[in-house]
């Protein structure tokens, strides 16, 4: 009787997870298979003429993996790294300051609210804002010349370095608050006893940061790095809007996803497919790394829970 | 001892200084934006002024009545898409999390592992197939492809699942069953209300994410009628905008950004707690 009932409930499990899997199947898995299929076809528009679809084997893969691919991958990586390095350094610094009781940070909540703010801003509007603010006749140049700091207006978006730095600055502003709060939560998870003991032993704040905080939050630092890398790989909105999809000057801020976007619009489905498959492989590897990390931590939590349950049971048994 | 005190004060001073500089950087650009949105084109040509002018209303009307960039229609579309996304994403993620947490069935482990593997998979890699699918389904240039796929959001699912793990006592479900409550009713009337805090946090993040989304709408939307706010911003960037009324340009960016900032100021405590919660991966 009891067994029959538990079997009948299994169907609710399937029923409840069904919408998720049906949706994922339709809107992600079928598109993924279709993407892979098209990567083996020649299928593009040239003028008003549609070429293909005709099967070409691995031609698209070879064609995509040309000089452009490495240039755009390099661009994406540079744009990501010059935003990420200051982001993680500042976030670590701020997180350790916020949790340090001896520093007595005033208006802590205010600072937290302000530094997280840019994360919620529409990236495309933010990029448009930067474009107007940093244009040669824009307010930033006005202020700089007004203060006498520069002689003539600076053409920020006329040089590769200027454009890249602007993109990195936006990415930094949008993400350092988020990372700070996540790292803070991780540091607060460390037992205060450890810091107290170290402080009694004469440990300086610098020492306790490098020898206690850093090693203990390494898992979440790695997690931040990997998720940020995945985010960097998808970089699109900011450079697309700032440079109007051109990646100018001279394609130095043209990212992989901007390329994908242009191939999809051309349309050149064959090459877009091959590029997608490359991106899928890289993201797949990163996904597995994240899975390993999150799952490892989940198993620990489960083991802990089981032990707690056992203890509870033992205690209950003792009472009875 | 005295030197230790001095170094403590110095450290505290540096910490506050850095925080003030960073806070300044975060607010400065929005400050210029809001000031400039109150200026007329002529004011802006004269150079930057630190104080607001009185052109805000006129700029706002100019933006609201502009047929080339239907900003109000765009905001309407964005609100429809983002609200529906937030609603169905949180409901179905909670349902999926509950289904996987409470029931035992053969494919449970497989299903869970699958979701965890796709946890951070970028949507861009399937964009080509997605675009073709949407076109074949006759959904090109509609808002539906922006809304429906959010039923399957692995990250939101994982947040809900962790929440259930630490907050749901299975005895509650048992008690409801003994009282003769159906399984669907248990979820809708008991579990979902319990999950309210998690649902609220994720609803906010999903809403914002969808409000700011640019890649997918740029792919599937074409007509001006259907455009969401980011699409209009991109159109603005692509237009020959140097001939435009700059006051109006700033006002368009303002209406795209400021609603979220205002909402954030009311919900900030809640949102920051939510970020910290999602980040505890230790």
XYZ file of C-alpha atoms in Angstrom:
602
model
C 0.000 0.000 0.000
C 2.670 2.383 1.095
C 4.895 1.463 -1.798
C 2.108 1.980 -4.321
C 1.599 5.489 -3.009
C 5.245 6.499 -3.282
C 5.328 5.202 -6.860
C 2.283 7.248 -7.741
C 4.050 10.380 -6.513
C 6.977 9.961 -8.854
C 4.751 11.183 -11.657
C 4.422 14.539 -9.907
C 8.177 14.859 -9.954
C 8.152 14.384 -13.725
C 5.130 16.645 -14.096
C 6.714 19.492 -12.140
C 10.004 19.461 -13.995
C 8.336 18.949 -17.365
C 7.841 22.656 -18.298
C 11.526 23.386 -17.707
C 12.740 20.508 -19.850
C 10.201 20.988 -22.637
C 11.153 24.669 -22.860
C 14.848 23.883 -22.785
C 14.399 21.190 -25.413
C 12.499 23.472 -27.793
C 14.359 26.742 -27.343
C 17.904 25.536 -26.656
C 18.544 21.927 -27.658
C 16.816 21.975 -31.048
C 18.518 25.306 -31.899
C 21.854 23.845 -30.802
C 21.457 20.811 -33.081
C 20.278 23.053 -35.916
C 23.297 25.320 -35.361
C 25.655 22.340 -35.546
C 23.896 21.071 -38.691
C 24.226 24.412 -40.480
C 27.898 24.638 -39.599
C 28.458 21.908 -42.219
C 26.560 23.741 -44.951
C 27.408 26.536 -47.314
C 24.451 28.864 -46.912
C 24.758 32.602 -47.275
C 23.429 35.602 -49.114
C 25.547 37.460 -51.559
C 23.742 40.530 -52.808
C 20.228 39.355 -53.598
C 21.327 35.818 -54.371
C 21.076 33.017 -51.812
C 23.904 30.505 -52.070
C 23.206 26.998 -50.815
C 22.349 25.296 -48.622
C 24.821 22.703 -49.814
C 26.890 20.339 -47.720
C 30.561 21.347 -47.534
C 31.908 19.242 -44.673
C 34.389 21.043 -42.458
C 35.037 23.923 -44.878
C 33.293 26.482 -42.652
C 35.371 25.430 -39.676
C 38.591 25.879 -41.617
C 37.377 29.140 -43.127
C 36.334 30.638 -39.768
C 39.567 29.650 -38.037
C 41.485 32.291 -40.017
C 43.426 35.389 -39.073
C 40.245 37.273 -38.126
C 39.280 34.638 -35.602
C 42.488 35.060 -33.642
C 42.340 38.855 -33.880
C 38.794 38.962 -32.510
C 39.566 36.380 -29.861
C 42.579 38.469 -28.841
C 40.413 41.592 -28.719
C 37.803 39.854 -26.583
C 40.482 38.587 -24.235
C 42.234 41.973 -23.922
C 38.957 43.798 -23.293
C 38.063 41.233 -20.648
C 41.422 41.151 -18.861
C 41.935 44.921 -18.585
C 38.498 45.151 -16.996
C 38.812 42.050 -14.843
C 42.191 42.658 -13.187
C 41.290 46.005 -11.564
C 37.866 44.606 -10.805
C 39.131 41.668 -8.765
C 41.877 43.703 -7.052
C 39.532 46.514 -6.017
C 36.803 44.056 -5.044
C 39.193 42.131 -2.794
C 40.420 45.323 -1.207
C 36.928 46.692 -0.589
C 35.570 43.381 0.655
C 38.360 43.043 3.201
C 37.820 46.655 4.311
C 34.082 46.243 4.704
C 34.463 43.230 6.992
C 37.357 44.705 8.992
C 35.756 45.958 12.220
C 38.874 47.909 13.197
C 38.524 50.190 10.181
C 35.048 51.338 11.230
C 33.909 52.195 7.692
C 31.292 54.896 7.890
C 28.147 54.858 5.723
C 28.927 51.262 4.769
C 25.422 50.653 3.424
C 25.588 53.818 1.314
C 28.855 52.743 -0.314
C 27.525 49.260 -0.960
C 24.395 50.648 -2.588
C 26.397 53.038 -4.765
C 29.040 50.590 -5.954
C 26.419 48.002 -6.875
C 24.299 50.526 -8.793
C 26.084 50.356 -12.198
C 25.508 46.591 -12.328
C 21.795 47.169 -12.879
C 22.243 49.758 -15.607
C 21.328 48.764 -19.132
C 24.717 48.063 -20.743
C 23.600 49.436 -24.102
C 22.341 52.705 -22.583
C 25.480 52.956 -20.480
C 27.613 52.571 -23.607
C 25.507 55.186 -25.417
C 25.997 57.492 -22.436
C 29.773 56.998 -22.551
C 29.728 57.602 -26.273
C 28.079 61.007 -25.832
C 30.062 61.951 -22.713
C 33.455 61.096 -24.210
C 32.868 62.380 -27.730
C 35.189 65.188 -28.831
C 32.549 67.851 -28.124
C 31.147 66.011 -25.100
C 31.037 67.098 -21.445
C 34.157 65.189 -20.355
C 36.289 67.033 -22.898
C 34.493 70.250 -21.951
C 35.389 69.760 -18.308
C 38.986 68.774 -19.046
C 39.615 71.783 -21.281
C 37.685 74.013 -18.879
C 39.972 72.990 -16.042
C 42.969 73.575 -18.282
C 44.104 69.971 -17.977
C 44.320 69.464 -21.724
C 44.881 71.904 -24.569
C 42.502 70.526 -27.157
C 39.744 67.936 -26.930
C 40.940 64.339 -26.666
C 39.553 61.950 -29.265
C 38.995 59.055 -26.834
C 37.297 56.840 -29.383
C 39.781 57.627 -32.145
C 42.560 55.472 -30.753
C 42.545 51.726 -30.019
C 43.866 52.309 -26.501
C 41.224 54.940 -25.718
C 38.344 52.795 -26.966
C 39.586 49.708 -25.173
C 40.097 51.607 -21.932
C 36.599 53.060 -22.128
C 35.109 49.588 -22.619
C 37.218 48.221 -19.767
C 36.188 51.142 -17.548
C 32.521 50.413 -18.210
C 32.955 46.703 -17.528
C 34.884 47.505 -14.373
C 32.235 49.927 -13.108
C 29.453 47.479 -13.915
C 30.996 44.500 -12.168
C 33.284 45.505 -9.282
C 30.363 46.157 -6.905
C 28.849 42.772 -7.584
C 32.174 41.010 -7.033
C 32.810 43.006 -3.854
C 29.523 41.908 -2.323
C 30.067 38.281 -3.293
C 33.592 38.243 -1.869
C 32.362 39.981 1.264
C 29.816 37.246 1.838
C 32.609 34.700 1.407
C 34.947 36.494 3.846
C 32.178 36.808 6.402
C 31.779 33.046 6.141
C 35.262 32.643 7.670
C 35.111 32.108 11.407
C 36.027 35.362 13.231
C 37.945 33.269 15.763
C 40.700 32.731 13.215
C 41.189 36.470 12.675
C 41.028 37.121 16.395
C 43.603 34.463 17.182
C 45.888 35.804 14.467
C 45.481 39.355 15.750
C 46.368 38.271 19.292
C 49.459 36.586 17.895
C 50.480 39.965 16.475
C 49.389 39.414 12.885
C 49.190 42.656 10.874
C 46.128 43.320 8.700
C 48.272 42.743 5.621
C 49.488 39.384 6.891
C 46.050 38.199 7.868
C 44.770 39.215 4.426
C 47.433 37.290 2.532
C 47.736 34.303 4.834
C 44.178 33.807 6.093
C 41.602 35.556 3.917
C 43.054 34.830 0.493
C 43.662 31.075 0.930
C 40.267 30.562 2.574
C 38.253 32.303 -0.149
C 40.176 30.724 -3.012
C 37.198 28.579 -4.136
C 34.981 31.609 -4.610
C 37.815 33.537 -6.275
C 38.139 30.738 -8.814
C 34.374 30.707 -9.262
C 34.411 34.472 -9.884
C 37.234 34.077 -12.389
C 35.478 31.357 -14.389
C 32.059 33.025 -14.442
C 33.695 36.317 -15.390
C 35.572 34.538 -18.184
C 32.290 33.161 -19.510
C 30.817 36.664 -19.254
C 33.861 38.080 -21.061
C 33.468 35.560 -23.860
C 29.920 36.881 -24.360
C 31.003 40.527 -24.405
C 28.731 42.299 -26.853
C 26.458 45.143 -25.710
C 29.117 47.620 -24.618
C 31.533 47.466 -27.598
C 28.651 47.021 -30.050
C 26.890 50.221 -28.997
C 30.026 52.245 -28.254
C 31.518 51.566 -31.688
C 28.186 51.155 -33.516
C 28.981 47.536 -34.337
C 32.202 48.448 -36.133
C 34.733 47.683 -33.402
C 36.662 50.722 -34.597
C 39.305 51.999 -34.818
C 40.564 49.336 -37.188
C 38.556 46.498 -35.572
C 40.635 46.644 -32.405
C 37.575 46.351 -30.159
C 35.651 43.895 -32.299
C 34.639 40.888 -30.184
C 33.730 37.318 -31.113
C 30.031 37.795 -30.377
C 29.965 40.997 -32.440
C 31.335 38.898 -35.273
C 28.684 36.227 -34.680
C 26.025 38.928 -34.681
C 27.246 40.278 -38.012
C 27.437 36.790 -39.562
C 23.868 36.116 -38.434
C 22.697 39.360 -39.977
C 24.582 38.985 -43.264
C 23.295 36.210 -43.181
C 26.068 33.687 -43.473
C 24.606 30.733 -41.605
C 27.428 28.325 -42.424
C 30.207 30.410 -40.914
C 27.961 31.616 -38.060
C 27.312 27.954 -37.284
C 30.992 27.033 -37.254
C 31.821 30.001 -35.019
C 28.950 29.034 -32.685
C 30.293 25.506 -32.411
C 33.753 26.810 -31.470
C 32.161 29.049 -28.840
C 30.033 26.137 -27.660
C 33.105 23.959 -27.132
C 34.924 26.645 -25.131
C 31.839 27.454 -23.027
C 31.192 23.742 -22.572
C 34.627 23.296 -21.017
C 34.095 26.313 -18.742
C 30.628 24.986 -17.825
C 32.132 21.679 -16.763
C 34.653 23.502 -14.549
C 31.820 25.424 -12.878
C 29.801 22.208 -12.544
C 32.716 20.448 -10.841
C 33.118 23.327 -8.405
C 29.456 23.841 -7.537
C 28.785 20.119 -7.348
C 31.776 19.465 -5.110
C 30.495 22.056 -2.703
C 26.988 20.597 -2.950
C 28.237 17.146 -2.033
C 29.975 18.580 1.017
C 26.738 20.272 2.048
C 24.832 17.016 1.540
C 27.314 15.024 3.602
C 27.045 17.602 6.346
C 23.259 17.449 6.236
C 23.293 13.660 6.411
C 25.576 13.753 9.421
C 23.313 16.304 11.068
C 20.275 14.122 10.391
C 22.030 11.112 11.893
C 22.874 13.107 14.963
C 19.264 14.272 15.200
C 18.033 10.705 14.888
C 20.449 9.524 17.547
C 19.325 12.293 19.864
C 15.662 11.490 19.247
C 16.289 7.780 19.788
C 17.998 8.581 23.032
C 14.987 10.523 24.230
C 12.533 7.800 23.375
C 51.029 51.557 20.757
C 50.768 55.119 19.567
C 52.321 54.243 16.204
C 49.799 51.426 15.822
C 47.005 53.898 16.390
C 48.412 56.287 13.834
C 48.743 53.545 11.239
C 45.162 52.512 12.037
C 43.936 56.024 11.382
C 45.978 56.225 8.192
C 44.511 52.941 6.974
C 41.012 54.080 7.781
C 41.648 57.359 5.966
C 42.927 55.609 2.845
C 39.992 53.190 2.898
C 37.480 56.031 3.075
C 39.309 57.995 0.409
C 39.298 55.062 -2.026
C 35.635 54.407 -1.312
C 34.740 58.027 -1.929
C 36.663 58.067 -5.221
C 34.951 54.872 -6.389
C 31.519 56.111 -5.309
C 32.243 59.330 -7.172
C 33.145 57.371 -10.307
C 29.922 55.373 -10.044
C 27.728 58.447 -9.640
C 29.545 61.061 -11.724
C 28.399 59.840 -15.148
C 24.789 59.592 -14.042
C 25.038 63.045 -12.541
C 26.174 64.508 -15.871
C 23.437 62.543 -17.613
C 20.703 63.949 -15.408
C 22.057 67.499 -15.552
C 22.320 67.347 -19.330
C 18.813 65.989 -19.668
C 17.588 69.276 -18.181
C 19.441 71.377 -20.757
C 18.344 72.601 -24.152
C 20.454 71.930 -27.229
C 21.754 75.510 -27.133
C 22.768 75.168 -23.463
C 24.703 72.002 -24.252
C 26.533 73.671 -27.129
C 27.880 76.277 -24.746
C 29.653 73.643 -22.705
C 29.020 71.730 -19.529
C 27.374 73.413 -16.580
C 27.273 71.792 -13.164
C 23.793 73.005 -12.290
C 20.510 71.776 -13.740
C 18.510 73.955 -16.147
C 14.772 74.049 -16.640
C 14.452 72.200 -19.932
C 13.584 68.818 -18.398
C 9.866 68.961 -19.180
C 10.396 70.115 -22.752
C 13.004 67.432 -23.423
C 10.716 64.840 -21.920
C 7.813 65.901 -24.135
C 10.073 65.891 -27.170
C 11.099 62.308 -26.415
C 7.551 61.193 -25.605
C 6.175 62.571 -28.897
C 8.982 61.447 -31.187
C 7.731 59.107 -33.897
C 11.202 58.044 -35.104
C 12.157 56.686 -31.680
C 8.919 55.525 -30.018
C 10.434 55.567 -26.551
C 7.181 55.317 -24.622
C 6.059 52.368 -26.738
C 9.512 50.849 -26.167
C 9.218 51.238 -22.423
C 5.763 49.658 -22.603
C 7.157 46.688 -24.566
C 10.084 46.357 -22.185
C 7.769 46.376 -19.166
C 5.536 43.688 -20.717
C 8.493 41.466 -21.605
C 10.360 41.938 -18.315
C 7.331 41.459 -16.046
C 6.168 38.340 -17.827
C 9.724 36.986 -17.827
C 10.090 37.622 -14.116
C 6.717 35.994 -13.384
C 7.067 32.807 -15.413
C 10.780 32.414 -14.758
C 10.419 32.487 -10.973
C 7.247 30.369 -10.914
C 8.584 27.602 -13.121
C 12.051 27.652 -11.568
C 10.468 27.245 -8.140
C 8.252 24.455 -9.498
C 11.219 22.656 -11.046
C 13.279 23.063 -7.877
C 10.430 21.709 -5.765
C 9.856 18.798 -8.119
C 13.504 17.810 -8.006
C 13.872 18.388 -4.268
C 10.792 16.646 -2.894
C 9.987 13.738 -5.184
C 11.970 10.615 -5.831
C 12.023 9.314 -9.362
C 14.311 7.434 -11.669
C 15.626 10.331 -13.716
C 15.969 12.712 -10.782
C 19.733 12.582 -10.624
C 20.133 12.784 -14.384
C 17.821 15.786 -14.569
C 19.638 17.589 -11.769
C 23.083 16.915 -13.217
C 21.917 18.105 -16.621
C 20.688 21.430 -15.251
C 23.895 21.924 -13.286
C 26.016 21.330 -16.380
C 24.122 23.941 -18.416
C 24.135 26.357 -15.447
C 26.323 28.981 -17.104
C 25.927 28.067 -20.792
C 25.749 31.266 -22.871
C 22.584 31.646 -24.967
C 24.588 33.109 -27.858
C 25.966 29.747 -28.965
C 22.501 28.586 -30.030
C 21.461 31.936 -31.513
C 21.595 30.711 -35.107
C 19.273 27.762 -34.499
C 17.087 29.897 -32.248
C 16.620 32.530 -34.930
C 15.686 29.905 -37.530
C 13.336 28.128 -35.134
C 11.574 31.383 -34.274
C 11.231 32.242 -37.953
C 9.816 28.799 -38.778
C 7.361 29.048 -35.893
C 6.124 32.379 -37.240
C 7.268 34.150 -34.073
C 9.799 36.441 -35.756
C 9.222 40.069 -34.791
C 6.982 39.175 -31.848
C 7.682 39.491 -28.138
C 7.019 35.798 -27.428
C 10.573 34.501 -28.109
C 11.827 37.011 -25.537
C 9.468 35.681 -22.871
C 8.817 31.947 -23.207
C 12.426 30.634 -23.056
C 12.817 32.114 -19.575
C 10.799 29.165 -18.218
C 14.079 27.253 -18.405
C 16.549 29.339 -16.375
C 19.144 27.056 -14.789
C 20.697 29.734 -12.550
C 17.339 30.765 -11.080
C 16.491 27.097 -10.601
C 19.717 26.568 -8.671
C 19.027 29.540 -6.407
C 15.527 28.184 -5.662
C 16.877 24.703 -5.073
C 19.461 25.961 -2.562
C 16.727 27.956 -0.857
C 14.519 24.871 -0.508
C 17.492 22.883 0.785
C 18.007 25.256 3.678
C 14.414 26.364 4.345
C 11.923 23.588 3.628
C 10.976 20.963 6.177
C 9.551 17.911 4.471
C 7.264 17.280 7.455
C 5.244 20.264 6.279
C 4.584 18.563 2.949
C 3.666 15.349 4.775
C 1.228 17.182 7.033
C -0.464 18.808 4.050
C -0.772 15.418 2.343
C -2.398 13.898 5.420
C -4.883 16.762 5.365
C -5.774 15.647 1.842
C -4.189 18.471 -0.068
C -3.385 17.640 -3.697
C 0.265 17.847 -4.805
C -0.309 20.812 -7.103
C -2.217 22.615 -4.396
C 0.540 21.944 -1.875
C 2.986 23.696 -4.159
C 0.735 26.625 -5.027
C -0.743 27.257 -1.587
C 2.045 26.247 0.792
C 5.451 25.926 -0.856
C 5.362 28.884 -3.229
C 4.384 31.318 -0.414
C 7.217 29.913 1.718
C 9.619 30.636 -1.125
C 8.515 34.256 -1.403
C 11.855 35.797 -0.326
C 13.780 33.794 -2.917
C 11.122 34.440 -5.548
C 11.193 38.190 -4.889
C 14.988 38.397 -5.194
C 15.057 36.375 -8.396
C 12.071 38.245 -9.817
C 14.029 41.481 -9.460
C 17.158 40.055 -11.088
C 15.198 38.441 -13.904
C 13.277 41.652 -14.509
C 16.465 43.707 -14.693
C 18.248 41.135 -16.835
C 15.396 41.058 -19.287
C 15.002 44.852 -19.248
C 18.680 45.242 -20.159
C 18.869 42.369 -22.646
C 20.042 43.478 -26.061
C 21.437 40.505 -28.007
C 18.273 38.413 -28.389
C 15.826 41.278 -29.059
C 18.260 42.650 -31.649
C 18.084 39.276 -33.373
C 14.347 38.587 -33.345
C 12.714 42.027 -33.433
C 12.478 44.123 -36.540
C 9.603 46.610 -36.541
C 9.656 49.799 -34.499
C 6.332 48.858 -32.951
C 7.888 45.872 -31.225
C 11.239 47.424 -30.258
C 12.319 47.250 -26.625
C 14.335 50.024 -24.973
C 17.849 48.657 -25.744
C 16.900 48.330 -29.429
C 15.854 51.981 -29.529
C 19.111 52.995 -27.874
C 21.030 51.045 -30.512
C 18.988 52.710 -33.262
C 19.808 56.061 -31.734
C 23.515 55.205 -31.818
C 23.260 54.084 -35.433
C 21.423 57.206 -36.563
C 23.188 60.316 -37.766
C 22.828 61.620 -34.284
C 25.201 64.573 -34.434
C 22.397 66.516 -36.120
C 20.025 65.718 -33.278
C 18.836 67.819 -30.409
C 21.371 66.679 -27.806
C 19.019 67.484 -24.923
C 16.677 64.921 -26.397
C 19.444 62.342 -26.780
C 20.329 62.673 -23.098
C 16.663 62.467 -22.195
C 16.303 59.194 -24.110
C 19.214 57.677 -22.208
C 17.699 59.020 -18.990
C 14.340 57.348 -19.552
C 16.143 54.076 -20.330
C 18.279 54.165 -17.174
C 16.542 56.167 -14.476
C 13.427 53.993 -13.849
C 15.727 51.141 -12.838
C 17.821 53.450 -10.631
C 14.711 54.680 -8.807
C 13.399 51.154 -8.306
C 16.843 50.132 -7.074
C 16.978 52.886 -4.483
C 13.782 51.511 -2.939
C 14.840 47.877 -3.092
C 18.601 48.257 -2.582
C 18.831 46.548 0.800
C 16.926 43.610 -0.494
C 18.923 43.386 -3.726
C 22.307 43.538 -2.016
C 21.251 40.826 0.427
C 20.206 38.783 -2.601
C 23.590 39.210 -4.303
C 25.366 38.116 -1.136
C 23.065 35.098 -0.845
C 23.733 34.024 -4.411
C 27.441 34.445 -3.870
C 27.849 32.168 -0.894
C 29.362 29.292 -2.778
C 31.731 28.187 -0.062
